[in-house]
């Protein structure tokens, strides 16, 4: 008899491309059938066959409080009873905006949207409008959502001209995206010098987390800041993952580097569709209706989403929260490190606070090239062993594990024990 998840996946594949509404969920990188999830509570999720998992995906980052946090649930219920959307201004929008502006040093004014994709796409449009320049620079292995000009990482095409990663992206458009190497200041300098007065903005994940977690080298972000200022280009931090994750004020607080524009998403919606872009007031005044850069959204700033965001940020503002996240992350890292050593597996663990990736490579992992050197087969075997033991990791080597405030020390110790099993030679041939 097929499991319920197998039956549901069968049906979904006849209705949705790949049976999913976002590609990685289909388990293509690891094989097998994705468990269909029925509910979540705290650190746990439960699938359609009644199996329980300790969850390290957390909806890919937003659920830093854990699943179904009562503060968020109550806020959403109260909001829903008063009407889900008006397409008119509400006080809730200003309340969440104020929380974000008070938290994130570089943001003086912001606009709410409904996805990280929209936030990054709009920030780029505003940067182009403000500078009257067309080209942008992004980094290989950084993800900024699926807008046309950002779905570019320059594969074998080299570093000069953007090569689209997706069919359907016109190469004429992708050509406006120049691709530099993460943690490589010289690659940035070369592109700026070869494209004098043409680069509107550099967009970067200040801590890369979409090729697995790759923290910035100490000199990297300050150097990119200096270079953008010297060349009249704007610096855009994509803090969709790092915002309210690596510190309350995001990576810009942690590293003391101030971008011109910042993209936020994930955590600021507390599990509902919210994202935002914001920054210097003079730049944000380019946005309609104040200025000529058009951007709009039917459900932008809707009360359900704003309420979930407000409840989440208020919870994160409580004292000691980021120390607890650091301690939980450090406990997981130390345990995984010991398990990897004892099993003689060559694994490179990168962590910043509560985000972590165990790369199946000796490392060090500092950029896209060193990340993709990871052994995907060893990862897939590890992933499936963990899943069987009730540990739900992202189904790809090139993603982060997210620890939440709902993960207890026991949850983490159980995870480490499972990793020890998964890494034993019986399960994964050594590497
Ligand atoms: C998730 C993510 C996005 C895209 O956000 P969506 O809400 O999925 O559109 C953009 N940038 C970064 C850094 C992300 O992690």
XYZ file of C-alpha atoms and ligand atoms in Angstrom:
446
model
C 0.000 0.000 0.000
C 1.361 3.404 -0.881
C 1.743 5.831 1.993
C -0.671 8.736 2.153
C 2.133 11.117 1.135
C 2.824 8.921 -1.911
C -0.849 9.034 -2.944
C -1.082 12.773 -2.361
C 2.120 13.354 -4.343
C 0.760 11.222 -7.214
C -2.365 13.341 -7.359
C -0.528 16.647 -6.955
C 1.727 15.806 -9.903
C -1.324 15.693 -12.177
C -2.381 19.160 -11.008
C 0.783 21.180 -10.302
C 4.095 21.140 -12.215
C 6.160 18.575 -10.300
C 3.368 18.390 -7.734
C 4.605 21.540 -5.993
C 4.388 25.315 -5.947
C 8.106 25.885 -5.477
C 10.637 23.570 -7.128
C 12.915 22.400 -4.272
C 9.915 20.967 -2.427
C 9.681 18.184 -5.023
C 12.834 16.482 -3.617
C 14.497 16.455 -7.035
C 17.975 16.945 -5.546
C 17.694 14.033 -3.095
C 15.147 11.716 -4.731
C 12.128 10.101 -3.089
C 8.682 11.331 -2.124
C 8.271 14.528 -0.097
C 6.204 14.044 3.068
C 2.981 16.034 2.822
C 2.720 18.155 5.936
C -0.509 18.395 7.895
C 0.421 20.573 10.836
C 3.232 22.059 12.863
C 3.700 22.921 16.515
C 6.833 24.469 18.004
C 9.895 22.680 16.628
C 7.814 19.820 15.168
C 5.934 19.120 11.971
C 3.601 16.169 11.329
C 3.011 14.538 7.972
C -0.052 12.979 6.372
C 1.033 9.521 7.607
C 1.179 10.717 11.195
C 4.982 10.856 11.358
C 6.612 13.508 13.522
C 9.754 15.422 12.557
C 12.034 17.953 14.225
C 11.947 20.684 11.592
C 15.030 22.641 10.483
C 13.393 24.182 7.413
C 11.007 26.469 9.281
C 9.251 27.352 6.018
C 12.719 28.274 4.669
C 13.455 30.806 7.380
C 10.382 32.746 8.484
C 9.425 30.608 11.491
C 12.074 31.782 13.919
C 9.528 31.459 16.759
C 8.608 27.920 15.711
C 5.352 26.658 14.238
C 1.972 27.996 15.342
C 3.428 30.304 17.974
C 0.427 31.334 20.091
C 1.311 35.051 19.882
C 1.273 34.935 16.082
C -1.813 32.714 15.874
C -3.797 35.029 18.154
C -2.714 38.125 16.231
C -3.755 36.578 12.907
C -7.089 35.343 14.287
C -7.937 38.780 15.685
C -7.014 40.443 12.406
C -9.026 37.951 10.330
C -12.148 38.642 12.359
C -11.891 42.301 11.359
C -11.485 41.620 7.640
C -8.581 40.180 5.687
C -7.785 42.977 3.258
C -9.006 46.425 2.320
C -6.617 47.771 -0.289
C -6.650 50.952 1.764
C -4.207 52.258 4.357
C -4.339 50.760 7.855
C -2.534 51.684 11.057
C -0.983 48.208 11.188
C 1.248 49.075 8.223
C 2.775 52.015 10.055
C 3.220 49.903 13.180
C 5.228 47.234 11.382
C 7.103 49.893 9.383
C 8.089 51.639 12.621
C 9.363 48.359 14.111
C 11.489 47.693 11.030
C 12.838 51.249 10.782
C 13.757 51.249 14.482
C 15.529 47.900 14.068
C 17.437 48.260 10.809
C 19.944 51.107 10.898
C 19.975 52.032 7.199
C 16.212 52.041 6.633
C 14.538 55.455 6.864
C 11.508 54.640 4.735
C 10.168 51.418 3.296
C 7.529 49.811 1.118
C 5.846 46.486 1.952
C 5.378 43.876 -0.757
C 4.320 40.220 -0.612
C 7.472 38.258 -1.481
C 11.247 38.511 -1.396
C 11.200 38.269 -5.181
C 9.121 41.443 -5.387
C 11.319 43.201 -2.823
C 14.545 42.546 -4.760
C 12.998 43.230 -8.154
C 11.611 46.534 -6.881
C 14.833 47.582 -5.131
C 16.683 47.097 -8.419
C 14.090 49.148 -10.290
C 14.393 51.948 -7.758
C 18.212 51.846 -7.914
C 18.018 52.150 -11.705
C 15.524 54.999 -11.477
C 17.608 56.841 -8.893
C 20.949 56.501 -10.690
C 19.665 56.590 -14.303
C 21.911 53.578 -14.978
C 20.904 50.128 -16.265
C 23.478 47.532 -15.223
C 23.615 45.695 -11.927
C 26.198 43.440 -10.308
C 25.235 40.327 -8.389
C 27.304 37.483 -6.981
C 27.533 33.943 -8.230
C 25.524 31.652 -5.952
C 23.470 34.450 -4.366
C 19.691 34.163 -4.779
C 17.464 37.208 -4.949
C 14.178 35.648 -6.007
C 13.104 34.746 -9.520
C 12.744 38.120 -11.268
C 14.218 37.904 -14.795
C 17.369 39.959 -14.345
C 18.248 38.297 -11.045
C 18.002 34.693 -12.222
C 21.549 34.903 -13.469
C 24.690 33.485 -12.002
C 26.977 33.292 -15.038
C 27.775 29.608 -15.405
C 30.459 28.686 -17.889
C 29.752 31.972 -19.663
C 32.305 33.508 -17.359
C 32.199 36.614 -15.287
C 31.612 39.297 -17.895
C 28.171 38.693 -19.321
C 25.228 37.300 -17.422
C 23.940 33.958 -18.644
C 20.320 33.268 -17.650
C 19.747 30.283 -15.324
C 16.197 29.836 -16.544
C 14.590 29.413 -19.923
C 12.377 32.377 -20.707
C 14.823 35.043 -19.571
C 15.850 37.099 -22.625
C 19.624 37.197 -22.918
C 19.373 40.882 -23.816
C 17.944 41.427 -20.371
C 20.334 39.073 -18.572
C 23.211 40.929 -20.200
C 22.486 43.847 -17.907
C 23.379 41.608 -14.950
C 27.108 41.328 -14.308
C 28.269 38.534 -12.050
C 31.083 38.772 -9.507
C 32.532 36.161 -7.173
C 31.408 36.180 -3.558
C 34.197 37.134 -1.142
C 36.338 38.306 -4.097
C 36.756 42.080 -3.942
C 38.943 42.168 -7.073
C 36.145 40.640 -9.184
C 33.900 43.519 -8.071
C 36.526 46.171 -8.759
C 37.183 44.784 -12.239
C 33.487 44.867 -13.194
C 33.020 48.411 -11.893
C 36.092 49.646 -13.745
C 35.070 47.952 -16.987
C 31.576 49.459 -16.733
C 32.298 53.007 -15.549
C 29.153 55.074 -14.862
C 26.922 52.199 -15.989
C 26.323 50.199 -12.794
C 23.182 51.217 -10.899
C 23.660 48.877 -7.960
C 25.408 45.931 -6.435
C 23.024 43.485 -4.786
C 24.440 41.013 -2.295
C 23.356 38.652 0.431
C 25.555 40.050 3.221
C 25.765 36.493 4.537
C 25.215 34.212 1.579
C 22.713 31.518 2.511
C 21.402 30.222 -0.800
C 24.484 28.226 -1.783
C 24.531 26.889 1.745
C 25.710 29.313 4.418
C 28.796 31.266 3.321
C 29.715 34.108 5.689
C 31.533 37.161 4.319
C 35.298 37.411 4.794
C 36.098 40.281 7.196
C 37.184 42.746 4.483
C 34.511 41.827 1.925
C 31.458 43.944 2.843
C 33.438 47.077 3.835
C 35.332 46.909 0.534
C 32.134 46.503 -1.500
C 30.700 49.498 0.383
C 33.742 51.645 -0.469
C 33.758 50.559 -4.127
C 30.049 51.260 -4.671
C 30.368 54.728 -3.126
C 33.446 55.516 -5.225
C 31.648 54.482 -8.426
C 28.287 56.135 -7.725
C 26.506 52.778 -7.559
C 24.028 51.898 -4.808
C 24.666 49.052 -2.408
C 21.644 46.803 -1.901
C 21.735 44.260 0.932
C 19.374 41.367 0.353
C 18.580 40.577 3.975
C 15.551 38.425 3.172
C 17.162 35.611 5.179
C 19.548 37.523 7.459
C 17.137 40.287 8.529
C 16.019 39.656 12.140
C 17.857 36.306 11.901
C 21.571 36.881 12.481
C 20.815 39.899 14.693
C 17.689 41.974 15.358
C 19.131 44.642 13.059
C 20.271 42.098 10.477
C 23.713 41.486 9.015
C 24.250 45.228 8.675
C 24.159 45.501 12.455
C 26.471 42.533 12.885
C 29.097 43.778 10.412
C 28.620 47.524 10.838
C 28.194 48.179 7.120
C 25.399 50.468 5.945
C 23.775 49.722 2.578
C 21.721 52.262 0.606
C 18.788 49.883 0.188
C 17.792 46.730 2.065
C 15.449 43.912 1.066
C 13.621 42.052 3.811
C 11.197 39.128 3.772
C 10.707 35.779 5.472
C 10.865 36.618 9.226
C 9.138 39.998 8.914
C 5.963 38.189 7.840
C 6.032 35.638 10.647
C 4.975 32.919 8.183
C 2.589 35.059 6.121
C 3.508 36.610 2.752
C 5.350 39.829 3.648
C 8.533 41.358 2.351
C 9.805 44.910 2.096
C 12.421 47.117 0.535
C 13.637 50.290 2.093
C 16.566 52.528 2.764
C 17.692 56.107 2.415
C 14.790 58.532 2.332
C 16.033 60.375 -0.775
C 16.190 57.080 -2.670
C 12.819 55.800 -1.431
C 11.235 59.085 -2.529
C 11.834 57.807 -6.085
C 8.979 55.317 -5.489
C 5.444 56.098 -6.744
C 3.375 58.049 -5.836
C 6.216 60.362 -4.710
C 8.471 59.610 -7.628
C 8.688 58.013 -11.084
C 9.521 54.377 -10.122
C 6.212 52.478 -10.268
C 5.524 49.596 -7.903
C 2.206 48.402 -6.455
C 0.418 45.430 -4.898
C -3.237 44.478 -4.326
C -2.536 42.620 -1.083
C 0.569 44.577 -0.044
C 0.466 45.469 3.644
C -2.681 43.448 4.273
C -3.755 43.293 7.919
C -3.288 39.537 8.404
C 0.296 39.678 7.223
C 1.092 42.887 9.106
C -0.306 41.406 12.320
C 1.815 38.267 12.018
C 4.880 40.423 11.370
C 4.231 42.711 14.325
C 3.729 39.773 16.705
C 6.938 38.153 15.461
C 9.124 41.246 15.717
C 7.752 42.064 19.166
C 8.677 38.557 20.324
C 12.168 38.920 18.853
C 12.696 42.254 20.621
C 12.554 40.537 24.015
C 15.875 40.450 25.849
C 18.127 37.436 25.427
C 16.461 36.121 22.277
C 19.554 36.308 20.061
C 21.758 34.828 22.806
C 19.411 31.859 22.962
C 19.513 31.447 19.186
C 23.331 31.619 19.270
C 23.533 29.026 22.037
C 21.189 26.650 20.220
C 23.126 27.089 16.979
C 26.461 26.579 18.735
C 25.219 23.408 20.436
C 24.095 21.970 17.102
C 27.349 22.944 15.390
C 29.564 21.448 18.113
C 27.612 18.189 18.146
C 27.632 17.823 14.361
C 31.338 18.588 14.288
C 32.076 15.823 16.811
C 29.819 13.389 14.957
C 31.582 14.165 11.667
C 35.029 13.771 13.259
C 34.130 10.504 14.956
C 32.772 9.111 11.686
C 35.817 10.367 9.772
C 33.542 12.084 7.270
C 35.036 15.164 5.675
C 32.393 17.764 6.370
C 32.775 21.534 6.456
C 30.327 23.195 8.822
C 29.497 26.870 8.332
C 27.305 28.631 10.871
C 26.248 32.098 11.830
C 23.958 32.215 14.863
C 20.939 30.066 14.080
C 21.690 29.313 10.410
C 23.979 26.436 9.537
C 25.075 24.294 6.601
C 27.031 21.047 6.772
C 28.813 20.848 3.401
C 29.953 17.389 2.318
C 33.395 18.610 1.317
C 36.643 19.160 3.232
C 36.182 22.889 2.509
C 36.781 25.658 3.262
C 33.653 26.938 1.508
C 34.074 30.626 0.687
C 32.217 31.034 -2.609
C 30.072 29.283 -5.194
C 32.909 27.207 -6.675
C 33.931 25.782 -3.308
C 30.269 25.188 -2.337
C 29.459 23.175 -5.463
C 32.489 20.971 -4.803
C 30.285 19.277 -2.171
C 29.399 15.618 -2.680
C 25.674 15.630 -3.448
C 25.399 11.832 -3.252
C 26.801 11.712 0.253
C 24.444 14.560 1.171
C 21.427 12.733 -0.271
C 22.235 9.582 1.738
C 22.639 11.684 4.898
C 19.413 13.557 4.178
C 17.346 10.372 3.792
C 18.825 8.769 6.881
C 17.980 11.912 8.867
C 14.436 11.992 7.457
C 13.893 8.342 8.415
C 15.024 9.210 11.926
C 12.507 12.065 12.137
C 14.807 14.989 11.357
C 13.476 17.238 8.597
C 16.298 19.049 6.752
C 16.120 21.075 3.561
C 16.168 18.604 0.641
C 19.280 20.112 -0.957
C 22.942 20.493 -0.029
C 22.863 24.154 -0.945
C 20.430 25.385 1.698
C 20.629 26.403 5.328
C 19.297 24.653 8.403
C 17.264 27.090 10.500
C 17.187 26.713 14.268
C 14.201 28.385 15.952
C 13.468 29.563 19.467
C 11.206 26.521 19.786
C 14.097 24.052 19.425
C 14.978 22.690 22.880
C 18.377 21.338 23.901
C 16.797 17.869 23.791
C 15.664 18.465 20.199
C 19.186 19.429 19.255
C 20.785 16.510 21.080
C 18.381 14.127 19.366
C 19.351 15.681 16.043
C 23.044 15.192 16.764
C 22.443 11.547 17.730
C 20.593 11.024 14.450
C 23.457 12.650 12.543
C 25.882 10.296 14.270
C 23.811 7.353 12.997
C 23.450 8.863 9.530
C 27.161 9.490 9.179
C 28.248 6.066 10.355
C 30.035 4.126 7.619
C 27.153 1.709 7.352
C 24.967 4.485 5.959
C 27.336 6.714 4.018
C 30.521 5.562 2.373
C 33.329 7.718 3.777
C 34.602 10.747 1.926
C 13.960 33.543 -0.123
C 14.833 34.610 -0.672
C 14.381 35.512 -1.654
C 13.058 35.366 -2.348
O 11.982 35.474 -1.485
P 10.550 34.850 -1.932
O 9.636 35.306 -0.847
O 10.744 33.372 -1.998
O 10.209 35.433 -3.255
C 15.201 36.557 -1.996
N 16.422 36.707 -1.440
C 16.881 35.850 -0.526
C 18.227 36.082 0.085
C 16.122 34.757 -0.124
O 16.621 33.871 0.746
